[in-house]
CSV table of C-alpha atoms in Angstrom, one decimal:
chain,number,residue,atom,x,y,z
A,10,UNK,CA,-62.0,129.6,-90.4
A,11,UNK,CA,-61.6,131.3,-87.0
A,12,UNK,CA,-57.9,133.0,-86.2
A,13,UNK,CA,-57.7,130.8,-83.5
A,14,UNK,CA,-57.4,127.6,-85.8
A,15,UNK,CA,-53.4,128.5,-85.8
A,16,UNK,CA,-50.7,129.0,-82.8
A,17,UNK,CA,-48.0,129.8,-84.1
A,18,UNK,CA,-46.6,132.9,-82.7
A,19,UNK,CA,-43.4,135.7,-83.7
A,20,UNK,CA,-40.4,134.6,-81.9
A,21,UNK,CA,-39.2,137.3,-79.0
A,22,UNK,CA,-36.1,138.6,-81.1
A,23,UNK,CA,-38.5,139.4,-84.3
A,24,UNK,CA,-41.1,141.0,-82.2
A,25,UNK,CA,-38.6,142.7,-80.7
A,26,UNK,CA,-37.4,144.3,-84.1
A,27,UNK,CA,-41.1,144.7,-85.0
A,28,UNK,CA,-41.7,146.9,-81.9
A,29,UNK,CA,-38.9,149.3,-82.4
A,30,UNK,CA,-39.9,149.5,-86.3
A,31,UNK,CA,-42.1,153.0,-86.7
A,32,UNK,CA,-45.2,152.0,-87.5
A,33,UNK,CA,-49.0,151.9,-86.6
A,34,UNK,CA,-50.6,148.4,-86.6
A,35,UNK,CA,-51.6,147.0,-83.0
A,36,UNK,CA,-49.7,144.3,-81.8
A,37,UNK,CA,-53.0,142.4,-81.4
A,38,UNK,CA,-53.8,142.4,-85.0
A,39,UNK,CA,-50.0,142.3,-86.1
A,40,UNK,CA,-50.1,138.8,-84.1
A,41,UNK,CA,-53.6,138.2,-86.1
A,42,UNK,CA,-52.3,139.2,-89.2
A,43,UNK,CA,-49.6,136.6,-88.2
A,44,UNK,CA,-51.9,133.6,-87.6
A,45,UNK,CA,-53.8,134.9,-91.1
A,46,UNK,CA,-50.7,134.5,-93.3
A,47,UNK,CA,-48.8,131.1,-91.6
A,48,UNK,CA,-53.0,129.6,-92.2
A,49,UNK,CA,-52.9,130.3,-95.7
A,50,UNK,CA,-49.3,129.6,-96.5
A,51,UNK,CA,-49.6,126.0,-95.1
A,52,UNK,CA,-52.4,124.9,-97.1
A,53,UNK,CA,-51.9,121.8,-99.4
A,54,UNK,CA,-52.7,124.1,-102.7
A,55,UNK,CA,-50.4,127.3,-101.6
A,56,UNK,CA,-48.3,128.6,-104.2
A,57,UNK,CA,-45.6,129.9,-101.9
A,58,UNK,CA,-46.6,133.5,-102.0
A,59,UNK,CA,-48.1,136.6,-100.6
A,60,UNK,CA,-48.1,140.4,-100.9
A,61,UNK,CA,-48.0,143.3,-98.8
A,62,UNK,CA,-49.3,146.5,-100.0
A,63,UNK,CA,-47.7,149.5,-97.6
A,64,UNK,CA,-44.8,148.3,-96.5
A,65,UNK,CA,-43.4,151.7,-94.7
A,66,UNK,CA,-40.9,150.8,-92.1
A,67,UNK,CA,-41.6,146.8,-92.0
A,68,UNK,CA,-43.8,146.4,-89.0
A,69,UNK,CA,-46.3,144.0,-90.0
A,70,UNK,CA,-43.6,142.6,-92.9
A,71,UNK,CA,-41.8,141.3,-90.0
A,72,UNK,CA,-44.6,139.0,-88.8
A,73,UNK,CA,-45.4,138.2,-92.8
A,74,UNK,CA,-41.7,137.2,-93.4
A,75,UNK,CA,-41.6,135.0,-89.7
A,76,UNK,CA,-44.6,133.4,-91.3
A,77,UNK,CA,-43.5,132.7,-94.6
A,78,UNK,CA,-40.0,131.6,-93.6
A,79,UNK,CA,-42.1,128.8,-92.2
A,80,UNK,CA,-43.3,127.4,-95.1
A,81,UNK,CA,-40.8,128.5,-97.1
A,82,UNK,CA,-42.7,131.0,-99.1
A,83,UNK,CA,-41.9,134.4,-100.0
A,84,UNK,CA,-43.5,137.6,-99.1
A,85,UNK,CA,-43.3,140.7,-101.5
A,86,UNK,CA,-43.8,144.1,-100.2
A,87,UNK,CA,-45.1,146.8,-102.1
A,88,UNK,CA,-44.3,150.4,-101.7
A,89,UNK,CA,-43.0,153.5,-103.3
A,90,UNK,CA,-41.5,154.5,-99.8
A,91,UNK,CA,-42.3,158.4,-100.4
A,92,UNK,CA,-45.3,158.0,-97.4
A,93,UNK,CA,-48.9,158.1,-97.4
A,94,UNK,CA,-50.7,161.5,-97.1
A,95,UNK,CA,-50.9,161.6,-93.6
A,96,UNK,CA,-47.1,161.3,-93.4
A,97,UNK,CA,-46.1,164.3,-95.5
A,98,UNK,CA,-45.3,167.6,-93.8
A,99,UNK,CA,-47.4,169.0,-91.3
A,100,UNK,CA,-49.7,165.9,-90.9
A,101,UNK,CA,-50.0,164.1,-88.1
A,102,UNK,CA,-47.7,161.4,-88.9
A,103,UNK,CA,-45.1,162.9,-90.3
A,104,UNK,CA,-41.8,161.8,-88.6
A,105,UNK,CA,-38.4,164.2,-89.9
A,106,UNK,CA,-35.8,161.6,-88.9
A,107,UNK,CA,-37.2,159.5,-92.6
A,108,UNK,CA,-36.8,162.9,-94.5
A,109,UNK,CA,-34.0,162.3,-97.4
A,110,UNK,CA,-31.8,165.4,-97.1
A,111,UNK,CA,-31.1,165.4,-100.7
A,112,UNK,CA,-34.3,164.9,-102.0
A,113,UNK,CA,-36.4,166.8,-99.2
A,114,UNK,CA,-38.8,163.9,-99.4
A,115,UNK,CA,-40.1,161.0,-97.3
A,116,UNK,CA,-37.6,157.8,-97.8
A,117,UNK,CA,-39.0,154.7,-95.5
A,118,UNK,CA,-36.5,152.2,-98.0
A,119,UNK,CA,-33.6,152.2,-96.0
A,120,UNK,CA,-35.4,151.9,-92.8
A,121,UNK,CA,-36.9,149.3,-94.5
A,122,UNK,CA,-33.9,147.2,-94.9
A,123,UNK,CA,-33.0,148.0,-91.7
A,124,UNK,CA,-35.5,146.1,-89.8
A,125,UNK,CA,-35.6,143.0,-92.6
A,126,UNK,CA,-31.7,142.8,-91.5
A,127,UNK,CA,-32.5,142.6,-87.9
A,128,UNK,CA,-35.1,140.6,-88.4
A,129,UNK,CA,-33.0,138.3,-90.5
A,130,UNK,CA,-36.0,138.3,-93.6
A,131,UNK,CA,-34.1,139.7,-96.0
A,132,UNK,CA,-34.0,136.5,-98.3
A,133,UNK,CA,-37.7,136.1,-97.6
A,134,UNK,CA,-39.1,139.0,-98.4
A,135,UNK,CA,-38.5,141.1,-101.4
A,136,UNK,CA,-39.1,144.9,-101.4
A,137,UNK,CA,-40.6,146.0,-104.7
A,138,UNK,CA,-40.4,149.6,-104.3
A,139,UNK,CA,-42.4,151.0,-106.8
A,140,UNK,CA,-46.5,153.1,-106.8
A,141,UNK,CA,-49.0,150.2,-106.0
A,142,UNK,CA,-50.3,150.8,-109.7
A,143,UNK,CA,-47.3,150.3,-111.2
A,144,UNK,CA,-46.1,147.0,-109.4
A,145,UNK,CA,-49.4,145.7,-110.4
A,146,UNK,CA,-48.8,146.5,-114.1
A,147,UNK,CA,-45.9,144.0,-114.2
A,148,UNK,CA,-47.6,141.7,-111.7
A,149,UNK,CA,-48.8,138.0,-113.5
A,150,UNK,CA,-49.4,135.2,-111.2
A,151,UNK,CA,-51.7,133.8,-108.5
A,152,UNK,CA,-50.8,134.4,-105.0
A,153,UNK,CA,-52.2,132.8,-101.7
A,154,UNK,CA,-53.2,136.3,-99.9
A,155,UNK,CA,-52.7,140.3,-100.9
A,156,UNK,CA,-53.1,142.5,-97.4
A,157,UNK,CA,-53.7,145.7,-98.5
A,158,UNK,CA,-52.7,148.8,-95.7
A,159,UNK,CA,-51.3,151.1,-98.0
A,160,UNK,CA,-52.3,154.8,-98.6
A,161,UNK,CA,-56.0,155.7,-96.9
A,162,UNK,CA,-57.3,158.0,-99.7
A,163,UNK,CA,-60.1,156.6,-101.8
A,164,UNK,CA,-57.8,156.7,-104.9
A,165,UNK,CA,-55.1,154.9,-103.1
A,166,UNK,CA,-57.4,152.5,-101.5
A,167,UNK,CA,-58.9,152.1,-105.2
A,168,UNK,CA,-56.1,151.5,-106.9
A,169,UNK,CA,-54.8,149.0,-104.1
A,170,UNK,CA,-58.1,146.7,-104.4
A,171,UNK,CA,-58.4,146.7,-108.2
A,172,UNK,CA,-54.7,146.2,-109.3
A,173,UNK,CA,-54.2,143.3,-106.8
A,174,UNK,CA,-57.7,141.7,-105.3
A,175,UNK,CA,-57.5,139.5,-108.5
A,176,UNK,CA,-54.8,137.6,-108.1
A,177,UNK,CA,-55.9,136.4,-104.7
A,178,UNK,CA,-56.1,132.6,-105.8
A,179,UNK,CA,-59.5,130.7,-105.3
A,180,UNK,CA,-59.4,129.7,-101.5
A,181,UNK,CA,-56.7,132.1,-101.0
A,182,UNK,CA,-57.1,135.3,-98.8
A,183,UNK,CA,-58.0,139.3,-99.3
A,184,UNK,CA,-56.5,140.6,-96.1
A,185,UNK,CA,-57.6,145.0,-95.5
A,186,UNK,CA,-56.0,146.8,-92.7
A,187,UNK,CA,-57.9,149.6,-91.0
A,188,UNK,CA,-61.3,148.5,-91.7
A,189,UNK,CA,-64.0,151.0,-89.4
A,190,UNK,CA,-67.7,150.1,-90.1
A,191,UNK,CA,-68.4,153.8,-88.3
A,192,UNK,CA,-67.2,156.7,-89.4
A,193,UNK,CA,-66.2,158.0,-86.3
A,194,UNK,CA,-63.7,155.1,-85.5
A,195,UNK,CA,-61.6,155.9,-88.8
A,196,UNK,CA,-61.4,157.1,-92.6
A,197,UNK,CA,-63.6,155.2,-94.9
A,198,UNK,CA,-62.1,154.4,-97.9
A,199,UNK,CA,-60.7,150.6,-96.5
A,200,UNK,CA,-63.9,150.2,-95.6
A,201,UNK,CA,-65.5,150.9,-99.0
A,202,UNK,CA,-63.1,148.4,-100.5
A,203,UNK,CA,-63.9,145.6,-97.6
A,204,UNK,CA,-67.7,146.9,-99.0
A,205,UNK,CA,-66.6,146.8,-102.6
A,206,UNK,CA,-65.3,142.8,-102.4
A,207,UNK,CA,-68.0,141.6,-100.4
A,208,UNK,CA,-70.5,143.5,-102.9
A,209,UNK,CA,-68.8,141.3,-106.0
A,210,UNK,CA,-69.7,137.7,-105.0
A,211,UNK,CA,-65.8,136.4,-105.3
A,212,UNK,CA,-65.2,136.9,-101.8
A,213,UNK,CA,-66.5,135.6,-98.4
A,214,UNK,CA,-65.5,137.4,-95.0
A,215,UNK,CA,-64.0,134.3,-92.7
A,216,UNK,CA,-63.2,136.6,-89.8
A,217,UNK,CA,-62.0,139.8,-88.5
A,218,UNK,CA,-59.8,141.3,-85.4
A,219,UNK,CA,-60.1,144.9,-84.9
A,220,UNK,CA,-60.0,146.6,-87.8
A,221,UNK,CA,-58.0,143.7,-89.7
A,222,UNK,CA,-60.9,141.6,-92.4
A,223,UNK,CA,-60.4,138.3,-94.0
A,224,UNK,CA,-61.9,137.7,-96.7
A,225,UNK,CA,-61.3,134.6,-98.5
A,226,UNK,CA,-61.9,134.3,-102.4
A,227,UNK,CA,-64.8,131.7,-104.2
């Protein structure tokens, strides 16, 4: 199932939003990640559904949402908005203009919001802003395909992969962000996770661009 098997594309005015959105996905596999969803969306046993893990600013929930409104499924988008390690003070990607004054913390929501506005997503895709753990607690039904590109320590990676990878339904999609086979391209723990679902027999890689893997479930 090749990337290729769909065209459809983001309209100009969304990538437009998408490209002033902060945020660090490559507009190759942003329009991959694209094709990925709007494929597994259309098919005759979707249930109407998928899930973002990391959500940050709403880069790659923009092409998500244009892919969902399609079909007219929703997209939900998990994240507490406080930033991933390597977004807190003095790390590399730590950007002041999303520090809340009051609480002298990282606060991606309202930037969020922002670009679903302009974007026009907002009643197809639902921000669930809460830890990845906790979301997953109250989660309960099958969805057609979790991407997981939320925080890159092995804990967070951890938590990402076993709170949602199981309710990926059968034929449905595991999507992992920032997937580097060598060490030297990038941190490890997405690719011990990629590692970890292959490993367990439910899931089969169907392609990959960059460092974005599809695996599809058993």
């Amino acid at each position: 199932m090749p990337l290729s098997t769909s065209s459809s594309t983001l309209p100009d005015d969304r990538r437009t939003v998408a490209d002033n959105t902060p945020g660090f996905m490559p507009a190759d596999e942003a329009d991959a990640l694209h094709r990925v969803a709007d494929r597994f969306l259309s098919e005759p046993d979707s249930v109407g559904i998928g899930v973002e893990i990391g959500t940050y600013c709403g880069k790659s929930t923009v092409y998500l949402g244009d892919a969902a409104q399609r079909h007219d499924a929703l997209i939900v988008t998990v994240d507490h908005h406080r930033g991933s390690e390597e977004h807190q003070p003095g790390w590399e990607y730590h950007d002041t203009t999303l520090v809340d004054a009051h609480a002298g913390l990282l606060d991606t929501a309202a930037r969020f919001r922002r670009t679903m506005f302009d974007a026009r997503l907002e009643h197809t895709v639902l921000g669930l802003l809460a830890p990845s753990t906790a979301a997953a607690r109250v989660w309960g039904r099958a969805v057609d395909f979790v991407f997981i590109d939320g925080g890159h320590s092995m804990e967070a990676a951890q938590n990402d992969y076993d709170g949602w990878a199981t309710w990926v339904r059968p034929g449905g999609a595991l999507l992992i962000h920032d997937v580097f086979p060598d060490p030297a391209d990038g941190g490890r723990p997405p690719y011990e996770i990629y590692r970890q679902a292959l490993d367990s027999g439910q899931f089969t890689e169907a392609d990959a661009h960059g460092s974005l893997r599809v695996l599809v479930r058993r």
